Amino acid sequence: MAETKELVIVIVGYLVSLVSPLIGAIIGAVLFFTQKENPFYNKHGKYIIIFAIAVWIISIILITAGLLPSLF
């Protein structure tokens, strides 16, 4: 089982990915590429990157369909 500190870092990574996919992908990449010896960070770093990309693609689809207002 992961420690509390590890869980908090991963949960924050997922939440940041939901709010800002670019920053979330960066956090996921940092976890994935710098924490190779920790399988928990390595696994969730990869999942955070995938989640951030999915959120980004879904938001692009919703903006182009006119269902979500664009900020620009």
Coordinates of C-alpha atoms in Angstrom, one line a residue:
M1 CA 0.0 0.0 0.0
A2 CA 1.2 3.5 -0.8
E3 CA 2.1 6.0 1.8
T4 CA -0.2 9.0 2.5
K5 CA 2.4 11.3 0.9
E6 CA 2.4 9.3 -2.3
L7 CA -1.4 9.2 -2.5
V8 CA -1.7 12.9 -2.0
I9 CA 0.8 13.6 -4.8
V10 CA -1.0 11.3 -7.2
I11 CA -4.4 12.7 -6.4
V12 CA -3.2 16.2 -6.9
G13 CA -1.8 15.1 -10.2
Y14 CA -5.1 13.8 -11.4
L15 CA -7.0 16.9 -10.2
V16 CA -4.5 19.2 -11.9
S17 CA -4.9 17.1 -15.1
L18 CA -8.7 17.7 -14.9
V19 CA -8.3 21.5 -14.5
S20 CA -5.3 22.0 -16.8
P21 CA -4.3 19.1 -19.0
L22 CA -1.0 20.6 -20.1
I23 CA 0.3 21.1 -16.5
G24 CA -1.2 17.7 -15.6
A25 CA 0.7 16.0 -18.4
I26 CA 3.9 17.7 -17.2
I27 CA 3.3 16.4 -13.7
G28 CA 2.6 12.9 -15.0
A29 CA 5.8 13.0 -17.1
V30 CA 7.9 14.1 -14.1
L31 CA 6.5 11.3 -12.0
F32 CA 6.9 8.8 -14.8
F33 CA 10.4 9.7 -15.9
T34 CA 12.0 10.6 -12.6
Q35 CA 10.6 8.0 -10.3
K36 CA 11.5 4.8 -12.2
E37 CA 12.4 3.0 -9.0
N38 CA 9.0 3.6 -7.5
P39 CA 6.4 1.4 -9.3
F40 CA 3.5 3.3 -7.8
Y41 CA 4.6 6.7 -9.2
N42 CA 5.7 5.1 -12.4
K43 CA 2.2 3.5 -13.0
H44 CA 0.2 6.6 -12.0
G45 CA 2.5 8.9 -13.8
K46 CA 1.6 7.1 -17.0
Y47 CA -2.1 7.1 -16.1
I48 CA -2.0 10.9 -15.3
I49 CA -0.5 11.6 -18.8
I50 CA -3.2 9.5 -20.4
F51 CA -6.0 11.2 -18.4
A52 CA -4.6 14.6 -19.2
I53 CA -4.6 13.8 -23.0
A54 CA -8.1 12.4 -22.8
V55 CA -9.4 15.6 -21.0
W56 CA -7.7 17.8 -23.5
I57 CA -9.2 15.9 -26.5
I58 CA -12.7 15.8 -24.9
S59 CA -12.5 19.6 -24.2
I60 CA -11.5 20.3 -27.9
I61 CA -14.4 18.2 -29.1
L62 CA -16.8 20.0 -26.8
I63 CA -15.5 23.4 -27.8
T64 CA -15.7 22.7 -31.6
A65 CA -19.3 21.2 -31.1
G66 CA -20.3 24.5 -29.4
L67 CA -21.3 22.7 -26.2
L68 CA -18.5 24.3 -24.1
P69 CA -17.6 28.0 -24.4
S70 CA -14.1 28.9 -25.5
L71 CA -12.0 31.1 -23.4
F72 CA -10.5 32.9 -26.5

